[in-house]
PDB file of C-alpha atoms in Angstrom:
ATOM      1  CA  UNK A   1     -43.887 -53.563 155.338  1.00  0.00           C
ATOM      2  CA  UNK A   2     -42.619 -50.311 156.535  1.00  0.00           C
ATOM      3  CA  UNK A   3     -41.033 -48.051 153.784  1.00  0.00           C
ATOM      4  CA  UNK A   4     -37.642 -47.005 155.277  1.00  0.00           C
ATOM      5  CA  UNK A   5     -36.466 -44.091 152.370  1.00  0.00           C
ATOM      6  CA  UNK A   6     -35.483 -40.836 153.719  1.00  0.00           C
ATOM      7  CA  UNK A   7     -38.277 -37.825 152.951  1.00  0.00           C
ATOM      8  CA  UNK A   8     -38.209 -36.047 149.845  1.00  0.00           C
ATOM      9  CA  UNK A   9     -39.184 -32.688 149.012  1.00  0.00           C
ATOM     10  CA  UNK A  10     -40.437 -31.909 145.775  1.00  0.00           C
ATOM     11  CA  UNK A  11     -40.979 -28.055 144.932  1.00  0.00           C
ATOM     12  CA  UNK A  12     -44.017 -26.728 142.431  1.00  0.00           C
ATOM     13  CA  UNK A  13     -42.431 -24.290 139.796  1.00  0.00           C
ATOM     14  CA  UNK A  14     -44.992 -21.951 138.412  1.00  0.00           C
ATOM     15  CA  UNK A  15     -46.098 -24.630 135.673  1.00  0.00           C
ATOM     16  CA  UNK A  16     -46.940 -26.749 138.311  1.00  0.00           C
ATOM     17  CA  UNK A  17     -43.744 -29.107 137.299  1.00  0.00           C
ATOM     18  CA  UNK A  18     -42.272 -30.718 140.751  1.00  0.00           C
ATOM     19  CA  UNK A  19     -38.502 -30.484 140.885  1.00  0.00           C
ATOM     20  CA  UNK A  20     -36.522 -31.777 143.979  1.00  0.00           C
ATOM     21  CA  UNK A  21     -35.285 -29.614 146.249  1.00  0.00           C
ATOM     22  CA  UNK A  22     -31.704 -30.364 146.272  1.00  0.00           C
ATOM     23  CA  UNK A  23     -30.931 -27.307 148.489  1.00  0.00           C
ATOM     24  CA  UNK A  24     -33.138 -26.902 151.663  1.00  0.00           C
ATOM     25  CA  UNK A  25     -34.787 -23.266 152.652  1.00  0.00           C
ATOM     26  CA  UNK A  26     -36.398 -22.445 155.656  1.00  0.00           C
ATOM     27  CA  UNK A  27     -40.192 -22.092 155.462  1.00  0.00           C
ATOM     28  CA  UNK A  28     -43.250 -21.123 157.481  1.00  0.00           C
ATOM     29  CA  UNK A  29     -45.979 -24.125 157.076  1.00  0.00           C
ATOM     30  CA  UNK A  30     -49.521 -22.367 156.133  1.00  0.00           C
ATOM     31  CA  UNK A  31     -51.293 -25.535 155.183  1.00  0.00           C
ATOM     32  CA  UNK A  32     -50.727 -29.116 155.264  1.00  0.00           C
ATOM     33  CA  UNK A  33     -52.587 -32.636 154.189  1.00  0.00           C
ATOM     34  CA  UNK A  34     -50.981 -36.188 154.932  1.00  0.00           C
ATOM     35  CA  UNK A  35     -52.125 -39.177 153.632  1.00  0.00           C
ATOM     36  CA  UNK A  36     -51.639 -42.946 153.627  1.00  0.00           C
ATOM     37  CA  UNK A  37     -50.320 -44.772 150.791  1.00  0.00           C
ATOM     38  CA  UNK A  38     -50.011 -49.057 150.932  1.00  0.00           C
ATOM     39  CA  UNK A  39     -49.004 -50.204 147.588  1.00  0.00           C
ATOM     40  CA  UNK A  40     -50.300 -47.654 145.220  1.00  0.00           C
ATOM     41  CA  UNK A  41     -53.940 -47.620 147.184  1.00  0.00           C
ATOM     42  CA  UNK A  42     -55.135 -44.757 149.534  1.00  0.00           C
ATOM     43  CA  UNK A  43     -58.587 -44.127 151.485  1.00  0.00           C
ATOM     44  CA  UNK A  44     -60.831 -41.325 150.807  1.00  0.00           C
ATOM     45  CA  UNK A  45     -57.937 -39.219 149.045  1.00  0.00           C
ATOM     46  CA  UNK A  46     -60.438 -36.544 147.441  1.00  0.00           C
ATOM     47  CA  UNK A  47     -61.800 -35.467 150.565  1.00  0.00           C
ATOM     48  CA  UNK A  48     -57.921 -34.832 151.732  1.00  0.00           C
ATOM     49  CA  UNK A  49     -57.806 -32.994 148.736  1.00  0.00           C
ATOM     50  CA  UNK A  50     -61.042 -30.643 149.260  1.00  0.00           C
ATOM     51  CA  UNK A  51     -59.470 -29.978 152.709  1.00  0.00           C
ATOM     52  CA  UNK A  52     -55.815 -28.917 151.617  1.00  0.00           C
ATOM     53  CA  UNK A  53     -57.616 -26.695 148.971  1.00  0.00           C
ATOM     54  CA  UNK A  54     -59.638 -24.888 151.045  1.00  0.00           C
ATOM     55  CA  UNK A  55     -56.799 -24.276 153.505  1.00  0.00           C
ATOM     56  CA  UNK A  56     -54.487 -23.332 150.531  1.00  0.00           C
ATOM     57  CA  UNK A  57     -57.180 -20.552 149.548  1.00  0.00           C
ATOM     58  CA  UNK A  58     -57.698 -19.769 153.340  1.00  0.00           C
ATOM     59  CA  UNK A  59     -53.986 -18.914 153.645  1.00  0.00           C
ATOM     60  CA  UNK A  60     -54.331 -16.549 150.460  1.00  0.00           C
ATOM     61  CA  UNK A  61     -52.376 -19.158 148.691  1.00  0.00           C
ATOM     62  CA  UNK A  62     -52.312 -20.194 144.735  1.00  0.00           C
ATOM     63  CA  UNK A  63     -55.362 -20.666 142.837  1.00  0.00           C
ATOM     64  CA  UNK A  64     -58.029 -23.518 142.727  1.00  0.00           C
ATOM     65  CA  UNK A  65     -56.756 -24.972 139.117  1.00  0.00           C
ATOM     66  CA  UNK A  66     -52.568 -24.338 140.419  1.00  0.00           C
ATOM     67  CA  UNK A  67     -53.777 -26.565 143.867  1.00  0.00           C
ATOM     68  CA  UNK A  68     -55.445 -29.207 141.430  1.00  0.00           C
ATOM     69  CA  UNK A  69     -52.960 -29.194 139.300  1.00  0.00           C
ATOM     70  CA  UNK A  70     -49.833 -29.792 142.088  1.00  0.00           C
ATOM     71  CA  UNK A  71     -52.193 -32.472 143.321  1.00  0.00           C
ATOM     72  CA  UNK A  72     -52.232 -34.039 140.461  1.00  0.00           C
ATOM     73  CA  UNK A  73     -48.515 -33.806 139.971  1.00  0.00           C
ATOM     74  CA  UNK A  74     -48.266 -34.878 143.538  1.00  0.00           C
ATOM     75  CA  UNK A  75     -50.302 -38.211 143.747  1.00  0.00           C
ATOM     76  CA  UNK A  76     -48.042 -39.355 140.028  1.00  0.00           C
ATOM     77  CA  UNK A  77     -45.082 -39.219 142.228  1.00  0.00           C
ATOM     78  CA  UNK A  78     -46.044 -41.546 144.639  1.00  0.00           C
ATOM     79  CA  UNK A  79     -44.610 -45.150 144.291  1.00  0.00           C
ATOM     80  CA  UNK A  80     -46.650 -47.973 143.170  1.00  0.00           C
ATOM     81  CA  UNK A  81     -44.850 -50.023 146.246  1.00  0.00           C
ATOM     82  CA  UNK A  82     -44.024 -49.558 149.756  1.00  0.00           C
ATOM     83  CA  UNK A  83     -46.080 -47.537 152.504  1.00  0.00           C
ATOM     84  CA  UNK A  84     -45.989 -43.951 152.612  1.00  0.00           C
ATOM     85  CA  UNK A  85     -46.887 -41.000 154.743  1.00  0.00           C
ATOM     86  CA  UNK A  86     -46.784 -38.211 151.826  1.00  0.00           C
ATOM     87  CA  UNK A  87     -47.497 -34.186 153.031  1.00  0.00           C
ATOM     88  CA  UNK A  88     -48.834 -31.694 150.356  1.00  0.00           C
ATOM     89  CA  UNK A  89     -47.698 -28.284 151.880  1.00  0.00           C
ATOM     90  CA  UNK A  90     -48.586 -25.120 151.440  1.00  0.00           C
ATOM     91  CA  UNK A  91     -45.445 -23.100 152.727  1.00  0.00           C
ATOM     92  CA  UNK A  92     -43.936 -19.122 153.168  1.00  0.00           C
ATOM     93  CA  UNK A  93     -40.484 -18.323 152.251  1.00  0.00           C
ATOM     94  CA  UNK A  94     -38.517 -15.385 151.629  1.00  0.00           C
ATOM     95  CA  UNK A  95     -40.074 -14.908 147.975  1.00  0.00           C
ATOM     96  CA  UNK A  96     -43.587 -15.354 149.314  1.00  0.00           C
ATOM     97  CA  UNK A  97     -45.604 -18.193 149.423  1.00  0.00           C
ATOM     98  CA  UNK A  98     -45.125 -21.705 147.322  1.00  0.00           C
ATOM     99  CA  UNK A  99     -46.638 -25.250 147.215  1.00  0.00           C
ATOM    100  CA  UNK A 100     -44.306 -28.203 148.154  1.00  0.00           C
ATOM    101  CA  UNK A 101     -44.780 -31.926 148.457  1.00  0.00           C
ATOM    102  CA  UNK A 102     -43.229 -33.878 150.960  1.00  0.00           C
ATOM    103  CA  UNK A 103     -42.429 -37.885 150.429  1.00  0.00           C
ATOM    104  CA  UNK A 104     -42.309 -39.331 153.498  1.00  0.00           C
ATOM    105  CA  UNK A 105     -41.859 -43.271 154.575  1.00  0.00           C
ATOM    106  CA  UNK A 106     -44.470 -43.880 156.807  1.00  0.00           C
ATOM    107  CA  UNK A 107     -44.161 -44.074 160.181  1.00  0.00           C
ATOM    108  CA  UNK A 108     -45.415 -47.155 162.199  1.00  0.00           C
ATOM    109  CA  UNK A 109     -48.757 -47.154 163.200  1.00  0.00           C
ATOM    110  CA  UNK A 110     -50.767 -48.602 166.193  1.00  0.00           C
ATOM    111  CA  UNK A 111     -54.435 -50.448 166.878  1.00  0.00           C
ATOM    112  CA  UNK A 112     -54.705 -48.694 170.023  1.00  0.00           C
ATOM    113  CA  UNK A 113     -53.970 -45.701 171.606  1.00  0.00           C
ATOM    114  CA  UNK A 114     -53.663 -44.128 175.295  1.00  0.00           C
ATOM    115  CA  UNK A 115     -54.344 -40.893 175.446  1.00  0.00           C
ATOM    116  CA  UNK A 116     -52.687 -37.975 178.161  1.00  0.00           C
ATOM    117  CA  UNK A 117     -55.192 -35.715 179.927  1.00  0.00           C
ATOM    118  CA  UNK A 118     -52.786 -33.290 180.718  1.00  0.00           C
ATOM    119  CA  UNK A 119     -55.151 -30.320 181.971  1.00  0.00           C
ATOM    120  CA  UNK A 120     -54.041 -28.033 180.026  1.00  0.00           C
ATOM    121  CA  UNK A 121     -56.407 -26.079 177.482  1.00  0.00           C
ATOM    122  CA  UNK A 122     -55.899 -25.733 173.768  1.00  0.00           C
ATOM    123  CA  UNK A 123     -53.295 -23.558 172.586  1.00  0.00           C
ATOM    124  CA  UNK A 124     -53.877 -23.767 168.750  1.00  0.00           C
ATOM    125  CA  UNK A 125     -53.666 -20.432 166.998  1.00  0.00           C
ATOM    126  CA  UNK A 126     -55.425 -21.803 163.893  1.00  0.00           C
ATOM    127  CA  UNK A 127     -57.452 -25.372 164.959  1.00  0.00           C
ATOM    128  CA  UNK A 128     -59.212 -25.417 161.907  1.00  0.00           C
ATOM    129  CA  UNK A 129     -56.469 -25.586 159.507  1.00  0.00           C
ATOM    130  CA  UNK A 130     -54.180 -28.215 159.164  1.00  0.00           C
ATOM    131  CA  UNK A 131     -50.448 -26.916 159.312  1.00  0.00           C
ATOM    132  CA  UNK A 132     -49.596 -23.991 161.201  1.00  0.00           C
ATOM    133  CA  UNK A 133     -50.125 -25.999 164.766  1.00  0.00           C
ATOM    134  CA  UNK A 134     -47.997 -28.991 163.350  1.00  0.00           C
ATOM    135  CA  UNK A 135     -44.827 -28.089 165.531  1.00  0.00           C
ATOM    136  CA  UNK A 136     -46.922 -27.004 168.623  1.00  0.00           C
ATOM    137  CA  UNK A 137     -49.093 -29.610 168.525  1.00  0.00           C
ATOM    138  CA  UNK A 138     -45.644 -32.503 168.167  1.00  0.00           C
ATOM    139  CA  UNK A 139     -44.777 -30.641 171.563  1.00  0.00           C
ATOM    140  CA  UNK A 140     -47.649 -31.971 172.779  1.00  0.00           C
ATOM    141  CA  UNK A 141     -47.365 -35.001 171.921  1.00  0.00           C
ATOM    142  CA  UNK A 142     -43.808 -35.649 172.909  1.00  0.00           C
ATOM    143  CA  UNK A 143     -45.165 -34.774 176.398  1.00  0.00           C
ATOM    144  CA  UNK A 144     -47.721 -37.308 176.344  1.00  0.00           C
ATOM    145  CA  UNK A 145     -45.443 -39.722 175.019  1.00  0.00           C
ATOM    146  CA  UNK A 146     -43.465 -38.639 178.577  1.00  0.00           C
ATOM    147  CA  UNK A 147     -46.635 -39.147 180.675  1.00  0.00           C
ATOM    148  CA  UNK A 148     -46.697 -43.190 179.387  1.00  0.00           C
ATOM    149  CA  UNK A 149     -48.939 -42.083 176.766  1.00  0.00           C
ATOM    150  CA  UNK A 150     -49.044 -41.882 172.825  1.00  0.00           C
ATOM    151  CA  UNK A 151     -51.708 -39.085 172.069  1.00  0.00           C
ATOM    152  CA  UNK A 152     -52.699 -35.798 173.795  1.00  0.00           C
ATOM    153  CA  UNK A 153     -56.301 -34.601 174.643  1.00  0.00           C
ATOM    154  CA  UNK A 154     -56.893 -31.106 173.504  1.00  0.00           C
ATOM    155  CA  UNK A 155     -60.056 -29.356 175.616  1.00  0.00           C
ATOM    156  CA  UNK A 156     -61.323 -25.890 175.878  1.00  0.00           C
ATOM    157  CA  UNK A 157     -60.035 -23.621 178.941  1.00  0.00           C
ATOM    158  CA  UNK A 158     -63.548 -24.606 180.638  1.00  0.00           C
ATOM    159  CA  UNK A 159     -62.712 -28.243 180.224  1.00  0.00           C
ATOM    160  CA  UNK A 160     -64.581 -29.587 177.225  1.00  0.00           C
ATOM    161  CA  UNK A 161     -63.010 -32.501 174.921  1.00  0.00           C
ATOM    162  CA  UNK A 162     -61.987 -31.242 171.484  1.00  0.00           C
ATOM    163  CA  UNK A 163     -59.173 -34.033 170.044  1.00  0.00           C
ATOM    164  CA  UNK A 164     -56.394 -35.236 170.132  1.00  0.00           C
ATOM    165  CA  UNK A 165     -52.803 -33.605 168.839  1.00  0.00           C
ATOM    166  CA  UNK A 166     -52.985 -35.620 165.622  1.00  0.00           C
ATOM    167  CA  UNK A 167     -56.894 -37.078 165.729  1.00  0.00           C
ATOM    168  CA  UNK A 168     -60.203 -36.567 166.215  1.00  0.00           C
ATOM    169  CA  UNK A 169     -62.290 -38.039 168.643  1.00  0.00           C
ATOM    170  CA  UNK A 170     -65.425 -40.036 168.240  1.00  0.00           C
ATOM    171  CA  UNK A 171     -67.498 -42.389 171.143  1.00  0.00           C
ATOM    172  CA  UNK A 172     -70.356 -44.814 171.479  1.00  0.00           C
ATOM    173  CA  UNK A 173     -73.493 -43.815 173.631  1.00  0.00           C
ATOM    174  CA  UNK A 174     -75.305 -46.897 173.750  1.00  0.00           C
ATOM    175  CA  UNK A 175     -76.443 -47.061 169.495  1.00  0.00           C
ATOM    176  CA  UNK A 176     -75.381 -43.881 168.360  1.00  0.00           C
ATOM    177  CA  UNK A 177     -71.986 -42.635 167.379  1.00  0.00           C
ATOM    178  CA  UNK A 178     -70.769 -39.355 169.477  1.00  0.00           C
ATOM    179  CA  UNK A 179     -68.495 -36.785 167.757  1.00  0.00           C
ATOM    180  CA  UNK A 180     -67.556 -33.084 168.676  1.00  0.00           C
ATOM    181  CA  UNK A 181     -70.034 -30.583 168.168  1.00  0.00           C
ATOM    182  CA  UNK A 182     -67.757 -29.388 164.993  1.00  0.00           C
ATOM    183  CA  UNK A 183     -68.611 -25.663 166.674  1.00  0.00           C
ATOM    184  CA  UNK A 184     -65.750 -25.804 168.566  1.00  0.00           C
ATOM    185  CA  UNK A 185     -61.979 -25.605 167.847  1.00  0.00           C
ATOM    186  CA  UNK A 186     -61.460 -28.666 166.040  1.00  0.00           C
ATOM    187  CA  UNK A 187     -60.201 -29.609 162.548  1.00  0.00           C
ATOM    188  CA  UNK A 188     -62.539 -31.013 160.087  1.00  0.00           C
ATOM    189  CA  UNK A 189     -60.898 -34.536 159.897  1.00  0.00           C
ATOM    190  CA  UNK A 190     -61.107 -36.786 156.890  1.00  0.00           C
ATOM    191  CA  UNK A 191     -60.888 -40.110 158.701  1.00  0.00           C
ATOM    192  CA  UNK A 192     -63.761 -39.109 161.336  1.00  0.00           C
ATOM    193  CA  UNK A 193     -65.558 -38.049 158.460  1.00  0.00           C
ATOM    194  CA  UNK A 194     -65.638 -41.192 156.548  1.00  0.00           C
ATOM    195  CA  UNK A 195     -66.571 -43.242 159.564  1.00  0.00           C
ATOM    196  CA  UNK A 196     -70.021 -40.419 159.910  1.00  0.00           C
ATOM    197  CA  UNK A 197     -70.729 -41.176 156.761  1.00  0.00           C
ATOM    198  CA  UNK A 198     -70.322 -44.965 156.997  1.00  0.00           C
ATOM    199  CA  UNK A 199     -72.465 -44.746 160.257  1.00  0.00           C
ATOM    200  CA  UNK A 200     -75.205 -42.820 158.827  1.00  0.00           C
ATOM    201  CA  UNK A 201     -75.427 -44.746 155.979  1.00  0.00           C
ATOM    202  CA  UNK A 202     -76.377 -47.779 157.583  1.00  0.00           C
ATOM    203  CA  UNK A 203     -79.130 -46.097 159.694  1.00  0.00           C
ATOM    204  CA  UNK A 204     -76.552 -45.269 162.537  1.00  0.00           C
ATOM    205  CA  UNK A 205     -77.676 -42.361 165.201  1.00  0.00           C
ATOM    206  CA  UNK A 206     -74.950 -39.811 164.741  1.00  0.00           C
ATOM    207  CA  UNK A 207     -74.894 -37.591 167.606  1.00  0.00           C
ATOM    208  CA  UNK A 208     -72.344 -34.175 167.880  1.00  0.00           C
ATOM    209  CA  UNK A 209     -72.050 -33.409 171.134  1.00  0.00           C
ATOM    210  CA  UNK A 210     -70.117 -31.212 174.215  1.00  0.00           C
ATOM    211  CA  UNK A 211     -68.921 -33.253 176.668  1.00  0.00           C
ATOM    212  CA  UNK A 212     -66.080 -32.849 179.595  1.00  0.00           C
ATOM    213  CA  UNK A 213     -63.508 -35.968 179.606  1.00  0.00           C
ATOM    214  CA  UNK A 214     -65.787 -37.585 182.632  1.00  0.00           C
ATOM    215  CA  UNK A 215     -68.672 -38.085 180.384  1.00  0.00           C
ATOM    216  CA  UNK A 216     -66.453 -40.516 178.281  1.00  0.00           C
ATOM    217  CA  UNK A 217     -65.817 -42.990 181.508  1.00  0.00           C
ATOM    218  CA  UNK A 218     -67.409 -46.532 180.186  1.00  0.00           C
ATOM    219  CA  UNK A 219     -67.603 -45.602 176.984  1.00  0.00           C
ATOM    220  CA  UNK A 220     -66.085 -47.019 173.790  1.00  0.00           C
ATOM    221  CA  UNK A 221     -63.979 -44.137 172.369  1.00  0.00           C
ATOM    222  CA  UNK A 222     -61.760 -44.265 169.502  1.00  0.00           C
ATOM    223  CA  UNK A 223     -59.194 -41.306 167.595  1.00  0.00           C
ATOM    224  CA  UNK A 224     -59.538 -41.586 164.046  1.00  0.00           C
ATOM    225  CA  UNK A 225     -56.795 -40.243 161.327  1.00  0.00           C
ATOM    226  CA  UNK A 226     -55.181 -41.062 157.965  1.00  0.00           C
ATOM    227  CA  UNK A 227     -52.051 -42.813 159.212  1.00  0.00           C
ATOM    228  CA  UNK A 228     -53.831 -45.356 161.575  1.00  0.00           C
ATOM    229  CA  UNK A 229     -57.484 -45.511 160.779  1.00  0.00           C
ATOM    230  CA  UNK A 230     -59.510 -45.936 163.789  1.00  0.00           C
ATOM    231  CA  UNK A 231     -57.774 -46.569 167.254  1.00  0.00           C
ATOM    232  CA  UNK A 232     -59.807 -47.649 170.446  1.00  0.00           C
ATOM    233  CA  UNK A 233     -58.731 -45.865 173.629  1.00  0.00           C
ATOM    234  CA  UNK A 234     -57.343 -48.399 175.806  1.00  0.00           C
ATOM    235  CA  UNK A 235     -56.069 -45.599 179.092  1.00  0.00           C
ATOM    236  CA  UNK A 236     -56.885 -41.920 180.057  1.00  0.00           C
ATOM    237  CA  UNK A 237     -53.385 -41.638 181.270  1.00  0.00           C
ATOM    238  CA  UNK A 238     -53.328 -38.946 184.019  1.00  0.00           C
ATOM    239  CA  UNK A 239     -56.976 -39.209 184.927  1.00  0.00           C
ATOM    240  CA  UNK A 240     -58.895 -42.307 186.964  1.00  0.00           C
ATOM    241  CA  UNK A 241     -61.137 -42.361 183.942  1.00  0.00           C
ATOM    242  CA  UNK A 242     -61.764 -45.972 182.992  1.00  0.00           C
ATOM    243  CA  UNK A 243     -62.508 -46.627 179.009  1.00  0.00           C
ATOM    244  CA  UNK A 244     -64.969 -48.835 177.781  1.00  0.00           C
ATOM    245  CA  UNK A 245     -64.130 -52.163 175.994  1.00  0.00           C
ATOM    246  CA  UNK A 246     -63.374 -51.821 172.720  1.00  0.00           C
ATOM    247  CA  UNK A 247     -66.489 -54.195 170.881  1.00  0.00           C
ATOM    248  CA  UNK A 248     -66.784 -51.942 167.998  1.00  0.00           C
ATOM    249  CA  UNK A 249     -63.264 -50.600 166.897  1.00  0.00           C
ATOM    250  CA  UNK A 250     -62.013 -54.262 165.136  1.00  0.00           C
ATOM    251  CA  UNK A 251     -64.911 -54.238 162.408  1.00  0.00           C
ATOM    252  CA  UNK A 252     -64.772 -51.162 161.763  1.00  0.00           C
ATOM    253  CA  UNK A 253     -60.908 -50.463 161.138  1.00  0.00           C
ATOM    254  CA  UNK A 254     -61.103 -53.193 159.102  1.00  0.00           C
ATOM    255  CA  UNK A 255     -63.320 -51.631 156.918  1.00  0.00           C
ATOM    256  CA  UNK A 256     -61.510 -48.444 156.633  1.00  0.00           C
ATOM    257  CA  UNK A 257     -58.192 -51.023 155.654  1.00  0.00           C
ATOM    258  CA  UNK A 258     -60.471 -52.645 152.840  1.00  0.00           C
ATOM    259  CA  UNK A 259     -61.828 -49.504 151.590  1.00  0.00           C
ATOM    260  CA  UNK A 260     -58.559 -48.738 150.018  1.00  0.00           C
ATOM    261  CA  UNK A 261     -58.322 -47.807 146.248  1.00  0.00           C
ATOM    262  CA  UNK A 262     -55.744 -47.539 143.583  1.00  0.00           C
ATOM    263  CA  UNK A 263     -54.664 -44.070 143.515  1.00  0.00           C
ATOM    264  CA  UNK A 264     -54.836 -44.145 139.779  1.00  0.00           C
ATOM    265  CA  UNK A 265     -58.385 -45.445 139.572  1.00  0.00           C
ATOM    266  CA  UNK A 266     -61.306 -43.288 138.687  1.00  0.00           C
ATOM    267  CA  UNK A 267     -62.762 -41.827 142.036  1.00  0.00           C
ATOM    268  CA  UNK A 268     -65.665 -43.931 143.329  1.00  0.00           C
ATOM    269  CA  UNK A 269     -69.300 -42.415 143.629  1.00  0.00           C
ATOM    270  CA  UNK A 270     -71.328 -41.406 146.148  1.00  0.00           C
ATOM    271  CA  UNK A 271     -73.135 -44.803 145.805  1.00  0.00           C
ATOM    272  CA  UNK A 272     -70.413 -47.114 146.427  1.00  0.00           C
ATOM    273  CA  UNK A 273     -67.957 -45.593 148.490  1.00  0.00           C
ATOM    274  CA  UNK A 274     -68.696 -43.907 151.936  1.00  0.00           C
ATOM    275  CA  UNK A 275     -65.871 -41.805 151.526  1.00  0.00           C
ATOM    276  CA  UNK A 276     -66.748 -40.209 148.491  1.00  0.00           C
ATOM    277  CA  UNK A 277     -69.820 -39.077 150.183  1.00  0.00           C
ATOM    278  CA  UNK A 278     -71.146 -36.056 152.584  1.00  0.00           C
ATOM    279  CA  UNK A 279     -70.596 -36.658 155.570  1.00  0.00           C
ATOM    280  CA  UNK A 280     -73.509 -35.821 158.324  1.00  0.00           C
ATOM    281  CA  UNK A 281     -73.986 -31.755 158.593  1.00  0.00           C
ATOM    282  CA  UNK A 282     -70.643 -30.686 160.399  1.00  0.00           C
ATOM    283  CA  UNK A 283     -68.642 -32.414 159.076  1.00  0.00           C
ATOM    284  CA  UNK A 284     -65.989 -31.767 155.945  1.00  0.00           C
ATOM    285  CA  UNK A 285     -67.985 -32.604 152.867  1.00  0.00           C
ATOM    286  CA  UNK A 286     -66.943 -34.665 149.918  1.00  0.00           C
ATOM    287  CA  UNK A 287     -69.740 -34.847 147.539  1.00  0.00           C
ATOM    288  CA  UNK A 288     -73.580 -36.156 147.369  1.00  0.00           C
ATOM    289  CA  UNK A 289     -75.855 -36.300 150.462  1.00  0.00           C
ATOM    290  CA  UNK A 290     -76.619 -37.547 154.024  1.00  0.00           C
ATOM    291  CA  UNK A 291     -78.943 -37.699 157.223  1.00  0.00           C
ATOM    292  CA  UNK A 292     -78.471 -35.321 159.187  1.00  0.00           C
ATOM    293  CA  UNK A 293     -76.940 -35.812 162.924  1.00  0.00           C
ATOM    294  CA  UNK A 294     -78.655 -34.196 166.308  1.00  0.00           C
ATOM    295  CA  UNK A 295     -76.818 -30.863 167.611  1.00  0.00           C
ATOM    296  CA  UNK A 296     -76.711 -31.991 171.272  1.00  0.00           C
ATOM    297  CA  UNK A 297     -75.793 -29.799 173.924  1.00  0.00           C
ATOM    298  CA  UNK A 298     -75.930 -31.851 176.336  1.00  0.00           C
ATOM    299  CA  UNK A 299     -72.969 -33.612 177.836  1.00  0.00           C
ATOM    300  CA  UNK A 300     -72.439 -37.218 176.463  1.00  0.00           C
TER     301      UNK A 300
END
């Protein structure tokens, strides 16, 4: 079921209390996290809020224990029904810079995705840090949406893949799991991270790799993020590029759907829950310890 409330905007005052914002001000987004929420549960929530804390301190924002805290404050808003898309912001206004949380229904989501190959090269200012792209990058993806697709391919001015406009991008070569060589412009994504983990854990090859959109014909490819899990690409829309079957993607979305947990449950450990673990080197950490993946510079 599809929550179908209007967003709400709830404001951090400088005890950390939220307070709606009944009166709405124009703002500058610095930092951003989004999350799923189905009935009170949520996947790998902690390592969504490592990332928004690191961008917060990035962006010169609040301190470590005033993030915590409005996280804290944050998650105890959240309704125990319902599905929700909620946004912890980190924003500029006229009186400098405050931390906001966003309520959000959330949207409908999708088990597949085709993805637009538009040609053009990546015009993020700040790729690594969720928020300050966000309007830029829905540009993008209204122009997909345009081309008959639903996602946008981001890729360097020399033509290598990076992600999408709102995931990251992970493939199959033959047993082992392909992501971006994290080197490049792309954001450290939560999702893609869990799935590293998951794979390494159970003695997967994890490869990070460079690789040009041709390299990715015949394989099984799939663009991972919080609102939809893991999505096999079905089209290359604007390319003759021809996917792989998708053999892989069912099992393991449905894994990422089961390994939701009650927001107000203790945080799982390292030894039970992938995503409360480090992912492969490159990759956003969480806590405790992993193989290593292969740097390969070769193309995939």
């Amino acid at each position: 079921m599809t929550t179908t409330a209007t967003p709400t905007v709830f404001v951090a005052g400088p005890s950390g209390r939220l307070t709606e914002e009944r009166t709405p001000v124009a703002t500058r987004l610095l930092a951003a996290d989004s999350w799923l929420v189905q009935d009170g549960a949520a996947r790998a929530v902690e390592g969504h809020r490592r990332r928004f804390a690191a961008a917060c301190a990035e962006a010169g924002g609040p301190s470590a224990g005033e993030v915590d805290a409005f996280w804290d404050a944050a998650l105890s808003r959240l309704p125990a029904t319902g599905e929700w898309f909620p946004r912890a912001e980190l924003v500029a206004d006229g009186a400098g810079a405050r931390l906001q949380f966003r309520l959000r229904p959330a949207p409908a989501r999708t088990t597949s995705v085709q993805v637009w190959i538009s040609g053009r090269s990546d015009q993020r200012t700040l790729p690594r840090r969720k928020g300050p792209d966000l309007d830029h990058l829905g540009e993008l993806r209204a122009a997909a949406i345009v081309a008959g697709a639903n996602e946008a391919l981001l890729t360097t001015p020399s033509g290598l893949v990076l992600e999408g406009a709102t995931a990251n991008l992970l493939w199959w070569d033959g047993d082992a799991l392909c992501a971006v060589d994290p080197t490049l412009r792309v954001l450290p994504g939560v999702t893609s991270a869990w799935v590293l983990q998951l794979a390494a854990e159970r003695g997967i090859p994890v490869r990070l790799r460079r690789a040009v959109p041709a390299d990715l014909a015949g394989r099984e490819a799939w663009f991972t993020n919080a609102l939809h899990g893991i999505r096999p690409v079905t089209s290359w829309v604007g390319s003759d590029i021809r996917p792989g079957a998708p053999r892989l993607a069912a099992a393991w979305q449905a894994e990422w759907l089961a390994a939701a947990t009650p927001l107000a449950a203790t945080p799982p450990t390292a030894a039970t829950s992938p995503a409360a673990a480090t992912p492969p080197s490159g990759v956003s950490p969480l806590s405790g310890a992993a193989p290593q993946p292969r740097l390969d510079h070769r193309s995939a």
